[in-house]
XYZ file of C-alpha atoms in Angstrom:
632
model
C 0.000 0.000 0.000
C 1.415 3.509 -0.775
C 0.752 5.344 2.353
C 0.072 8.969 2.028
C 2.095 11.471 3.274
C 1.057 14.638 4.224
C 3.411 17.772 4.190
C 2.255 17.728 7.907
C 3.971 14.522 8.532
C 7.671 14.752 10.482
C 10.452 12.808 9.750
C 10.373 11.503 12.845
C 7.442 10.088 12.252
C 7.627 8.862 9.394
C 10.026 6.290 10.694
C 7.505 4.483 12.320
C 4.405 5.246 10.996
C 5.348 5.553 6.973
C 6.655 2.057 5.996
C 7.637 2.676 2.358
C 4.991 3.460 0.311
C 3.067 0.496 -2.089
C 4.192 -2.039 0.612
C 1.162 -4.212 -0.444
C 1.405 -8.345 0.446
C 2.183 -9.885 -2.993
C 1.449 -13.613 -2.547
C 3.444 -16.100 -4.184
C 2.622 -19.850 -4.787
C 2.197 -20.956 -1.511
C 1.778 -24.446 0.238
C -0.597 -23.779 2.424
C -3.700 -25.336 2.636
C -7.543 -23.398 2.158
C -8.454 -22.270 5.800
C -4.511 -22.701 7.072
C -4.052 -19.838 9.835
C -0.810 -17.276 9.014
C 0.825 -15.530 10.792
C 4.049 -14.453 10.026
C 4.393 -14.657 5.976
C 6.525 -13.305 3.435
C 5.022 -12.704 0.052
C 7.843 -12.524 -1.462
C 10.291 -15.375 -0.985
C 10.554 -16.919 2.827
C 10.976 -14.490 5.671
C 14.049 -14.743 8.045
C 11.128 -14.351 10.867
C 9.117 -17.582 12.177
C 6.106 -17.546 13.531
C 7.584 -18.213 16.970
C 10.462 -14.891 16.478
C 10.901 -13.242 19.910
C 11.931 -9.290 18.203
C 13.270 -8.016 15.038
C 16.966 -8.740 14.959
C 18.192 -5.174 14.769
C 16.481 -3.708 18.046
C 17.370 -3.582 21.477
C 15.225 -5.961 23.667
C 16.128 -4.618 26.595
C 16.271 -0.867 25.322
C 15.274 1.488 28.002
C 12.101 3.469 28.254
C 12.149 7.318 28.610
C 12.982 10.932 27.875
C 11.854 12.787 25.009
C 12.078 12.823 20.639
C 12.050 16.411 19.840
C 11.319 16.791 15.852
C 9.988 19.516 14.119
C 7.369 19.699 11.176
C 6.386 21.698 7.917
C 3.309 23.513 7.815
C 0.220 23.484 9.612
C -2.581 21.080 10.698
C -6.440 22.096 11.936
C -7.281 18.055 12.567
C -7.022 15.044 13.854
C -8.804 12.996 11.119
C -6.977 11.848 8.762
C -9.062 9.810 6.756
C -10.907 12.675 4.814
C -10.101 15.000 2.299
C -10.741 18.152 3.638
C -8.430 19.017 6.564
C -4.868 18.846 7.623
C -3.840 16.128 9.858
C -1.394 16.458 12.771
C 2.080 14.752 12.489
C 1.621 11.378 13.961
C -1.916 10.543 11.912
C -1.878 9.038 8.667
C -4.401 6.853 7.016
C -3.383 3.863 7.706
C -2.696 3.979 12.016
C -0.196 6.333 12.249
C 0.473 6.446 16.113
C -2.553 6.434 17.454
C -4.543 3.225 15.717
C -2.986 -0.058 15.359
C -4.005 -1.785 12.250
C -5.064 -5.908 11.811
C -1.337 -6.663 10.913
C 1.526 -4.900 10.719
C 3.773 -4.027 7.831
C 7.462 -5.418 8.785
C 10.273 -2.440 8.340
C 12.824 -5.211 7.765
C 11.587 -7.337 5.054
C 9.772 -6.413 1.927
C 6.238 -8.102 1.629
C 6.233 -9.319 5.177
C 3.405 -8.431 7.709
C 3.335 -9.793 11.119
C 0.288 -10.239 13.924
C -0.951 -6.516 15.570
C -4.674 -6.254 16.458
C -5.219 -9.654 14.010
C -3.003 -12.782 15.883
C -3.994 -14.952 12.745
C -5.857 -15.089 9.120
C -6.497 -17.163 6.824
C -7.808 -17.300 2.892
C -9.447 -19.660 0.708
C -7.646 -21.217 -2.043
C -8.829 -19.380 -4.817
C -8.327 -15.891 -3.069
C -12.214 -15.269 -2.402
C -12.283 -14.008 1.390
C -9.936 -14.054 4.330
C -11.040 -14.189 7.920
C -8.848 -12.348 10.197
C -8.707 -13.485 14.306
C -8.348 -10.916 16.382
C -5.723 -11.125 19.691
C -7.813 -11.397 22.680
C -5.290 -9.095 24.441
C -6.338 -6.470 22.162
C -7.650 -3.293 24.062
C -8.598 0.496 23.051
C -6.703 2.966 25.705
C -10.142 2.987 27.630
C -9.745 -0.522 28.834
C -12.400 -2.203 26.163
C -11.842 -5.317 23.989
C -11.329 -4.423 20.319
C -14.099 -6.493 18.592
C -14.884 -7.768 15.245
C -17.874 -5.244 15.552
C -15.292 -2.658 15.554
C -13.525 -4.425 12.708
C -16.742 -4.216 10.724
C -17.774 -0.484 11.467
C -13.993 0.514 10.491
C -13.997 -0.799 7.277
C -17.434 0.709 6.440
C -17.000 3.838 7.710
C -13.364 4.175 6.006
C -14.641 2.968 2.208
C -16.933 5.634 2.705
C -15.430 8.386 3.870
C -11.433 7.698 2.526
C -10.614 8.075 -1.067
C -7.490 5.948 -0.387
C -9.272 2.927 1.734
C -12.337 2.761 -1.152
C -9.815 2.262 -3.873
C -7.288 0.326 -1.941
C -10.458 -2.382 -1.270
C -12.328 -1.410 -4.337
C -13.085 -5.592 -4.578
C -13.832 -6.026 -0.952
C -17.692 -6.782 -0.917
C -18.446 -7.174 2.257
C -17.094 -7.679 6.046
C -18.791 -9.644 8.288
C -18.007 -10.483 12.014
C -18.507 -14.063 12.247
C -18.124 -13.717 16.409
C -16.814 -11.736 18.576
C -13.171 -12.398 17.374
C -13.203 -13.276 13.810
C -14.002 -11.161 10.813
C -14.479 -12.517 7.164
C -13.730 -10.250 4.084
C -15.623 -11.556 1.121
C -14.132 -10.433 -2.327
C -15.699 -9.425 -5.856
C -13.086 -11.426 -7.952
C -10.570 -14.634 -7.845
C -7.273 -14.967 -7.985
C -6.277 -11.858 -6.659
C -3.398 -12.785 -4.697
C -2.964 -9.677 -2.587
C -6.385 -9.053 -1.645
C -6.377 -11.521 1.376
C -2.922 -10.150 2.840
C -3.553 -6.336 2.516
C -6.900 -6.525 4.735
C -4.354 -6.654 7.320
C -3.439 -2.929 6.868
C -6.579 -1.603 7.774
C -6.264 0.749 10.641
C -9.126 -0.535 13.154
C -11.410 2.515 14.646
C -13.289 2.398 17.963
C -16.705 1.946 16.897
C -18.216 2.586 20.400
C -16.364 6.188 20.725
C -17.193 7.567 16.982
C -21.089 6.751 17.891
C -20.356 8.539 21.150
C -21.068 12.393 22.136
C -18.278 14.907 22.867
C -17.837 16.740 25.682
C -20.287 19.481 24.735
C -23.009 16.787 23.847
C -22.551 16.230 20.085
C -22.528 13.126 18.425
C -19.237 12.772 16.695
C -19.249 12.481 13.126
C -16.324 10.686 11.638
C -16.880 11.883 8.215
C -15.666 15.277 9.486
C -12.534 17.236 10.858
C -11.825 17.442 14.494
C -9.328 18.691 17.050
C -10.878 16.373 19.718
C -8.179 14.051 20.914
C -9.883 10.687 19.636
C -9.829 7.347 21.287
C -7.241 4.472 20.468
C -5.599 1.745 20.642
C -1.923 2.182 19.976
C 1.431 3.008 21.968
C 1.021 6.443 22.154
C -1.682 8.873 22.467
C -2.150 12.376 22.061
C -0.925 14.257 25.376
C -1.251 17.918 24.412
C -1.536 20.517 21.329
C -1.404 23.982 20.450
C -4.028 23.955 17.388
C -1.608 24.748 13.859
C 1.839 25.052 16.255
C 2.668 22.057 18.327
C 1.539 18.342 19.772
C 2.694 16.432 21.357
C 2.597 12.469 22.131
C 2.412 9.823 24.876
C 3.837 6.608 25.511
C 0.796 4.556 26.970
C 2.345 2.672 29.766
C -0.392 0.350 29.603
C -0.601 -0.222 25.703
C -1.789 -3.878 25.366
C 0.198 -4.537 22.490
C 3.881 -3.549 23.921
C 5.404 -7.108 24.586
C 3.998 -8.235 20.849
C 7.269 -8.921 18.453
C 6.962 -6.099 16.034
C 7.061 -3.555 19.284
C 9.944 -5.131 21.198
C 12.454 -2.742 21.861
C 10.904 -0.249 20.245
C 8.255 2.428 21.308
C 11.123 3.814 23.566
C 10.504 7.082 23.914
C 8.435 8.496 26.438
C 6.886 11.192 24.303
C 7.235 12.882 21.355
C 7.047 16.183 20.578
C 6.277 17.853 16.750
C 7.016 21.930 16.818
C 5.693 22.968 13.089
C 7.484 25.777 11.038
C 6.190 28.082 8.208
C 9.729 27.754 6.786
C 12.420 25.278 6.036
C 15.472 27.527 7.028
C 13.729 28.607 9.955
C 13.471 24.973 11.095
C 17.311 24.344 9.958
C 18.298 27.255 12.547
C 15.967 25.437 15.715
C 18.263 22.509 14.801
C 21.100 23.860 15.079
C 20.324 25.307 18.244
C 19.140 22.151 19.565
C 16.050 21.160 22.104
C 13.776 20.892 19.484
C 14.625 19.050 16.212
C 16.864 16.218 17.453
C 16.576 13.868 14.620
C 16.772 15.837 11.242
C 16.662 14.671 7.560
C 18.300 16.380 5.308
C 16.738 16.316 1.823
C 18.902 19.727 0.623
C 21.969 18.141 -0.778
C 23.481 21.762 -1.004
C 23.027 22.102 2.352
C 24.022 18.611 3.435
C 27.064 19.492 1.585
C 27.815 23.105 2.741
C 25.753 24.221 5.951
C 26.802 21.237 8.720
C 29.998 22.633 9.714
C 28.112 24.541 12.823
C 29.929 24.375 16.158
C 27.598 21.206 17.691
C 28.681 19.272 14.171
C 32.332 20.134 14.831
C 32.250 19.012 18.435
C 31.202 15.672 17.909
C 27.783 16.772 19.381
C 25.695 16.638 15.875
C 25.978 13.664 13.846
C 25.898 13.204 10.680
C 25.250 9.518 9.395
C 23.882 8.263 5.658
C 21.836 5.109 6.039
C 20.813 2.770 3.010
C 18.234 0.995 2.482
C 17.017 -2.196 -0.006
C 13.723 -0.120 -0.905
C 12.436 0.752 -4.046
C 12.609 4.494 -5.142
C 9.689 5.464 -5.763
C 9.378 8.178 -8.667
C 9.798 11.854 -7.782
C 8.876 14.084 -11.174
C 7.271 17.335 -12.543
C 3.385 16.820 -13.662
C 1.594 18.080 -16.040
C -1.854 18.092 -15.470
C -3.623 16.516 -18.080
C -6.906 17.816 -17.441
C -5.969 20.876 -19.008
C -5.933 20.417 -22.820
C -2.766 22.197 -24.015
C -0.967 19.330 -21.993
C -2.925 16.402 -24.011
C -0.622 16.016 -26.958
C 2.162 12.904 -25.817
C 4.444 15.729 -28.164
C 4.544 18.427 -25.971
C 5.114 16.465 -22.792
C 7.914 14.580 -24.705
C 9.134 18.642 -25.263
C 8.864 19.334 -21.753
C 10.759 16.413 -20.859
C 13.344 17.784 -23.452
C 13.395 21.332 -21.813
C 14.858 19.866 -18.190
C 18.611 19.905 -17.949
C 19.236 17.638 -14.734
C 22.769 17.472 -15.227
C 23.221 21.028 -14.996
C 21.259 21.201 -11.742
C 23.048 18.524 -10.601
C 26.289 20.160 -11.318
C 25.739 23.814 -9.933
C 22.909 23.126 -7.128
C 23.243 19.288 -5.685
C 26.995 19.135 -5.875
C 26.662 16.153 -8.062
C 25.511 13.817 -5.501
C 21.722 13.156 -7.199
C 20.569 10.426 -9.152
C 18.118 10.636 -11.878
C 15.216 8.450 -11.871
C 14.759 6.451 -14.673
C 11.994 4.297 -13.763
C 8.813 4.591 -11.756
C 9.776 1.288 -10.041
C 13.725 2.523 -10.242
C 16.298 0.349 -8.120
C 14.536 -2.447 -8.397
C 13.828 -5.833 -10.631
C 10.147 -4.100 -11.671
C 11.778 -1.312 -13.742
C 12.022 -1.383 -17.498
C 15.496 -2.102 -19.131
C 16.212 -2.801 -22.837
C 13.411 -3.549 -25.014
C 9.868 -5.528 -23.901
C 11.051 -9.613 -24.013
C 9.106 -12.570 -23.240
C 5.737 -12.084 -20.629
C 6.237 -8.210 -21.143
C 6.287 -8.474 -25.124
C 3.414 -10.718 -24.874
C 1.235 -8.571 -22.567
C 2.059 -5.265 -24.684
C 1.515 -6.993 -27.928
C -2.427 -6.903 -27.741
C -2.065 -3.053 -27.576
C 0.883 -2.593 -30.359
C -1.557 -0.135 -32.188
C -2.318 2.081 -29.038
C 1.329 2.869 -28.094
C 4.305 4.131 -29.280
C 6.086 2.435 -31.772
C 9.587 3.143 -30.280
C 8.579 1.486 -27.517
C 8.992 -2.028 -28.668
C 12.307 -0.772 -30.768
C 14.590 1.367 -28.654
C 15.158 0.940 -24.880
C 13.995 4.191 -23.220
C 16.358 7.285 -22.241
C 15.960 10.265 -20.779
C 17.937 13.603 -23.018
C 21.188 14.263 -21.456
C 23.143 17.559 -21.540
C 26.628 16.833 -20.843
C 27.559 19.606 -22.906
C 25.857 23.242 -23.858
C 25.509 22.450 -27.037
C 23.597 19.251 -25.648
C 20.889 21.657 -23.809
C 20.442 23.597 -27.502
C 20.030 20.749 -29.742
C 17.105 19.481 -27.253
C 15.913 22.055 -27.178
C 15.905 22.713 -30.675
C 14.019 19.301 -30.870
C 11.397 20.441 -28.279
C 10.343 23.339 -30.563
C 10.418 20.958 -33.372
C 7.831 18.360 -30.985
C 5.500 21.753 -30.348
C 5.481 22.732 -33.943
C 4.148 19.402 -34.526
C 1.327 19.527 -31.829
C 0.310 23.345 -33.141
C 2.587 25.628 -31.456
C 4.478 28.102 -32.627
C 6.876 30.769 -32.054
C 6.138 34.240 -33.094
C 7.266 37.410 -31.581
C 9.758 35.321 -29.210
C 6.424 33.502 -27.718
C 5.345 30.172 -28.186
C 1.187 30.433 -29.544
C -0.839 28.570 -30.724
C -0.983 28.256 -34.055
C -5.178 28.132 -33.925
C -6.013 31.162 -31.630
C -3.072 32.796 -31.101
C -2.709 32.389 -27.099
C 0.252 31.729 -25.432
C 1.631 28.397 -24.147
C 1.502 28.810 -20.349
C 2.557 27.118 -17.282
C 2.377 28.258 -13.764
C 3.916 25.693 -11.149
C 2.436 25.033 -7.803
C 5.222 25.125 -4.727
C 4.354 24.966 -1.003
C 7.794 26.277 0.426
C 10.876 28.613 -1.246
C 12.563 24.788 -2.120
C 10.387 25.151 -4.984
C 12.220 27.898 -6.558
C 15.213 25.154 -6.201
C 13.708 22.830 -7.835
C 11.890 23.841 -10.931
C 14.157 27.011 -11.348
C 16.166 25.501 -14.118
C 13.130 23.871 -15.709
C 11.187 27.084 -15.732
C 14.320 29.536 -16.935
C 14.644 26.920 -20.283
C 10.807 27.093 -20.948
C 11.225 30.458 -20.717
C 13.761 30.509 -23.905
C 11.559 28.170 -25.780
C 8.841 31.382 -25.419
C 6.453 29.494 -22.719
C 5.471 31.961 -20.441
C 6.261 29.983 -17.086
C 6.132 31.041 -13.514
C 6.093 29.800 -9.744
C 3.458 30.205 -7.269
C 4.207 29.367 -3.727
C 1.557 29.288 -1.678
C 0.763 28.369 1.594
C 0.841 24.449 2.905
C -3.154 24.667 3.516
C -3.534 25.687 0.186
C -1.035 24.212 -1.622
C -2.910 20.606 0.065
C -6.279 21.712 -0.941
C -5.157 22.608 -4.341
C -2.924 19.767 -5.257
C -5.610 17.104 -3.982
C -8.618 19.264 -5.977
C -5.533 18.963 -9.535
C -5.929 22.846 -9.432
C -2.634 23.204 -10.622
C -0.881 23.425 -14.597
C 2.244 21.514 -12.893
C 3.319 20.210 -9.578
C 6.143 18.132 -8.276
C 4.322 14.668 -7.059
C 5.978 11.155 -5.298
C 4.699 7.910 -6.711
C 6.078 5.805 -3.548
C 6.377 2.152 -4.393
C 7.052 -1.181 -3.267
C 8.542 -4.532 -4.445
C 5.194 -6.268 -4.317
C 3.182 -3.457 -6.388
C -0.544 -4.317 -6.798
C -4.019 -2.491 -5.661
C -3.009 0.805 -5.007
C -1.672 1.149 -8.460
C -5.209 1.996 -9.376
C -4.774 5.128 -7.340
C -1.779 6.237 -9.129
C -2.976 5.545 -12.320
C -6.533 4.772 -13.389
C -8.760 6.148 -15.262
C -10.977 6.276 -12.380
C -8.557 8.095 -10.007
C -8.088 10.303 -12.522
C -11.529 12.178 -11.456
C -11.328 11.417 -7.863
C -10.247 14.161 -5.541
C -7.614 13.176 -3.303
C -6.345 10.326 -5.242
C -2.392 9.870 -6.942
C -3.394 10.040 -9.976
C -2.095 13.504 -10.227
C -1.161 13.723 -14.079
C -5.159 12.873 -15.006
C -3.910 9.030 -17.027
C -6.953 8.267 -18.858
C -5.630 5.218 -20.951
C -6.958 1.567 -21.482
C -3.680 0.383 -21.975
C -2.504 1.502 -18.475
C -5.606 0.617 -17.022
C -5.341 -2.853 -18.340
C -1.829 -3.407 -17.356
C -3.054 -2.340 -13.419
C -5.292 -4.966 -13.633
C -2.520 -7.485 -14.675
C -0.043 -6.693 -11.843
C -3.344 -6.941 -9.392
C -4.283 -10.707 -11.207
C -1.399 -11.592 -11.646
C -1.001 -15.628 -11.003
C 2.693 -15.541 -9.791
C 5.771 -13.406 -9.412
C 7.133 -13.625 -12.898
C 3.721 -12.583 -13.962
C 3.846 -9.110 -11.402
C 7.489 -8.549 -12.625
C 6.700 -8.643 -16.232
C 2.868 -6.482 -15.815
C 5.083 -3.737 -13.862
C 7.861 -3.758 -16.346
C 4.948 -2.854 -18.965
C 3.648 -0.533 -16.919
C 6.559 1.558 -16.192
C 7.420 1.496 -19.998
C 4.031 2.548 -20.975
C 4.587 5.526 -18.377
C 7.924 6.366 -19.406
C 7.062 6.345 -23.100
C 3.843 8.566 -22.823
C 5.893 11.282 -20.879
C 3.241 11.463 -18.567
C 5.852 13.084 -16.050
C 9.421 14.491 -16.293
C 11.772 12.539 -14.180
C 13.501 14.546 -10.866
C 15.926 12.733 -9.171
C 16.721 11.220 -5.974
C 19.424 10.662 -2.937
C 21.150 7.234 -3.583
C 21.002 7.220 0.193
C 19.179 8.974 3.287
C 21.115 11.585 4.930
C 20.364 12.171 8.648
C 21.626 14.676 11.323
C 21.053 14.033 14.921
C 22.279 15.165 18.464
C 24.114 12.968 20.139
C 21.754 12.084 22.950
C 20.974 8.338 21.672
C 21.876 4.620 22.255
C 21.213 3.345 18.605
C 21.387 -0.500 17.750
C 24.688 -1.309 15.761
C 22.190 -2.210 12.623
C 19.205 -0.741 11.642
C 16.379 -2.579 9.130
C 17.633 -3.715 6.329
C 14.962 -2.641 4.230
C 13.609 0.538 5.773
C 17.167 1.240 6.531
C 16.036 2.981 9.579
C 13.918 3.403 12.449
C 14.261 5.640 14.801
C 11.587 4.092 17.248
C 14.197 1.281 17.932
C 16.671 3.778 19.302
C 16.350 5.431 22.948
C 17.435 8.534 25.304
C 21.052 7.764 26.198
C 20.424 9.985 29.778
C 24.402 10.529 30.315
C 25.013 11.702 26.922
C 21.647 13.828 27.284
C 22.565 15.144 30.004
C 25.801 16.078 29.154
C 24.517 18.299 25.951
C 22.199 19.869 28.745
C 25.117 20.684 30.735
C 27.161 22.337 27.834
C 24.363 24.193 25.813
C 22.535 25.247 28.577
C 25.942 27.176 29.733
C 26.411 28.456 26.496
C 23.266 30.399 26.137
């Protein structure tokens, strides 16, 4: 499942609460028999993990409990729902559990396409991939002291079809849920064969039924269709402790929290709250790090800055670290969008010319001190991406649509332009006014028109923080020369949410966060359907049968070698309609924190970190307290 991120959501967070996005449960042939309980299962290959493992192997059993994780935020939020549209959620509330709701399994940060038992101690499927029954853990209690139920199962995921974009497209064929007692829920599907179906029911974030039906403290019913800053009821190992509405909240460790000696939360769950201070501004929140006391744990996504600005006193005293972690995810594609639902952006020719019009090496060169990457795959590090030309099971599921696609696309292995040289940048280009000549525009006067009515080819890109001028500057000054009359407007994050989930934009910079077991959310990223759905991924507007029909293929797909070759057509179908420009990415994740941890010698192998399995190390915390609090 690709979790949704917020521009709300720390860092910090994110560790814990925002596995890598598309982490849906791929199943593979498997031996077991119809009705066999699961628990622990990898879907993709055999996990290291039995069902009988004790803790992951990179935490700390015996970590201690205590002290505080200071991290800061972007933005704003006015809620604590985040399961709607409208509204900003808090850090610490996604979709899919965040900290406050556990969900029926949980998604392991160590193994791709491995869940483990939360709320749900068991399930089980029937052989053709029909239903799944999920058991729930008798220990399982809401922070009020009350059983979690199958009822509450049930209500959840009703109440979240209806009211999520994300959850009614994620189980778009989920039919029904029905509690068959007071511990055991069956999920009845619309199709067979769909492998995945059965193992992502386990990321459904259970709700407490009896509190959402309940009246707040004024006397109204709540409504959970609707925003709220009432602090709601749950179930997992923190809860919300205090908040200053738009500025600050802050978390609880639940002493109590029935799920604590469980596997997947040994050792971690250390700290005894969590605090998220939100800024308006990135440098602003660069300076409160440096200061220290309230951004301890800090990653750095400016390579400039990684590379220039971390030579402040605490860094050269040993007292900041700075550490680069990798991991064995997928990169998920990071790239410009053009929206689609606008016609000038229609014609496959002038989004191959905008493609044409970015010079990444440049910006590489003179703003990221070489160190990015350019994607050149939606699925890119990974055995899903595209390479060469279509062979075997991809050739034979693109064949049926030869007519509908691109005829390079079965000839010549895709590439993205590269300007190693000036002249490079001018023959493109060159080309790209060649490519808008061809789809009706041309240049007169120094201004690219259309040739039809005269008016001005015109882009304005959307940006939520001055990074944006960073980022698309380079694009923007070369559209400029081809006579497109481009700008940037930054607004701010409230707006810049409600306008990219509403596609009120020309172009925006957008994430498609995968996983190695891609399958039901690609609908949200790319269907036809999305495509008019507020709220959903499918931020370009794709409206294409071909696409469409490859989603269904990775979703039905009878076997790995059937999902590798559907996603390899898919991401060369993408690629080859330009459907977005290609960014770049940070070959690995580049942290900064104060040295006031213990930190396990190895960190999850395919998360490549977690900072909920690290603690308060109280002399070296101390000892910063000592030394700062002189200095100031």
């Amino acid at each position: 499942m690709a979790f949704r991120k917020t521009l709300a959501t720390s860092l910090a967070a994110a560790a814990l609460v925002a596995l890598p996005a598309g982490h849906a449960a791929r199943a593979q042939d498997t031996k077991a028999q119809d009705g066999e309980w699961h628990r622990t299962t990898s879907l993709i290959g055999e996990s290291k993990y039995g069902d009988d493992f004790a803790h992951y192997d990179y935490v700390n059993p015996d970590a201690p409990k205590g002290g505080t994780l200071s991290s800061a935020a972007y933005g704003t939020f006015d809620s604590f729902n985040p399961f709607i549209v409208r509204g900003t959620p808090a850090a610490g509330f996604t979709e899919f559990g965040g900290l406050l709701w556990d969900t029926l399994m949980q998604q392991s940060p160590d193994e791709p396409g491995t869940s483990h038992p939360l709320i749900a101690e068991a399930y089980k499927y029937t052989d053709d991939y029909s239903s799944a029954t999920y058991r729930i853990d008798p220990r399982a209690r809401w922070h009020d002291g009350e059983p979690i139920t199958a009822e509450d199962v049930v209500w959840s995921f009703e109440k979240l079809t209806e009211i999520s974009p994300a959850y009614n497209r994620y189980y778009a064929n989920v039919t029904d849920a029905v509690a068959l007692s007071e511990r055991e829920v069956e999920f009845t599907f619309d199709q067979k064969g769909n492998r995945e179906l059965p193992h992502i029911m386990g990321d459904l974030a259970v709700l407490p039924k009896h509190w959402f039906e309940g009246e707040d403290a004024s006397g109204k019913k709540r409504d959970v269709s609707q925003p709220t800053l009432e602090a709601p009821l749950g179930s997992g190992a923190y809860r919300v402790e205090s908040f200053d509405p738009g500025a600050r909240i802050t978390w609880k460790r639940v002493e109590d929290y029935w799920g604590a000696d469980l596997p997947v939360n040994v050792g971690r769950n250390n700290f005894d709250r969590l605090t998220y201070t939100y800024f308006l501004d990135d440098n602003a929140e660069f300076l409160a790090f440096k200061k220290g006391g309230i951004e301890d744990v800090r990653r750095e996504v400016s390579t400039r800055r990684w590379s220039s600005e971390y030579d402040f006193p605490a860094v050269q005293a040993g007292d900041v670290i700075k550490r680069e972690f990798e991991s064995g995810t997928i990169q998920g594609m990071q790239a410009f969008v053009f929206n689609m639902r606008k016609p000038r952006f229609q014609d496959r020719r002038v989004r191959e010319a905008l493609t044409l019009a970015y010079n990444f090496e440049d910006q590489n060169r003179t703003q990221f001190f070489g160190l990015n990457e350019r994607f050149g795959s939606y699925f890119e590090n990974s055995e899903l991406a595209a390479t060469g030309v279509p062979e075997g099971l991809e050739l034979e599921l693109l064949e049926p649509f030869r007519d509908k696609l691109p005829p390079e696309l079965f000839t010549e292995e895709f590439a993205l332009p590269v300007n190693d040289t000036p002249q490079a940048e001018r023959q493109h280009l060159r080309e790209a006014v060649k490519l808008f000549a061809e789809a009706g525009w041309v240049i007169r006067g120094g201004k690219m028109v259309s040739e039809e009515t005269g008016e001005q080819f015109a882009i304005e890109f959307l940006g939520a923080s001055p990074t944006s001028e960073i980022i698309a500057g380079g694009l923007i000054a070369n559209l400029r020369k081809l006579g497109i009359d481009a700008t940037l407007r930054i607004v701010d994050t409230s707006q810049y949410i409600q306008r990219y989930q509403s596609f009120d934009f020309d172009a925006a910079t957008a994430r498609f966060d995968q996983s190695m077991s891609p399958g039901n959310e690609q609908r949200d990223f790319w269907s036809s359907h999305a495509a008019d759905t507020p709220g959903s991924r499918n931020m370009a507007g794709i409206k294409d049968e071909v696409v469409d029909a490859l989603v269904d293929r990775i979703i039905l797909a009878a076997g790995r070698e059937e999902l590798v070759a559907a996603t390899r057509a898919l991401d060369r179908v993408l690629l080859w309609n330009y459907y977005a420009v290609p960014q770049y990415f940070q070959p690995t994740m580049r942290y900064a924190y104060w040295n006031k941890f213990g930190i396990p010698e190895k960190q999850p192998e395919y998360l490549g970190i977690d900072t909920f399995s690290w603690w308060i190390d109280r002399e070296k915390e101390a000892a910063l307290a000592a030394k700062y609090r002189s200095q100031n």
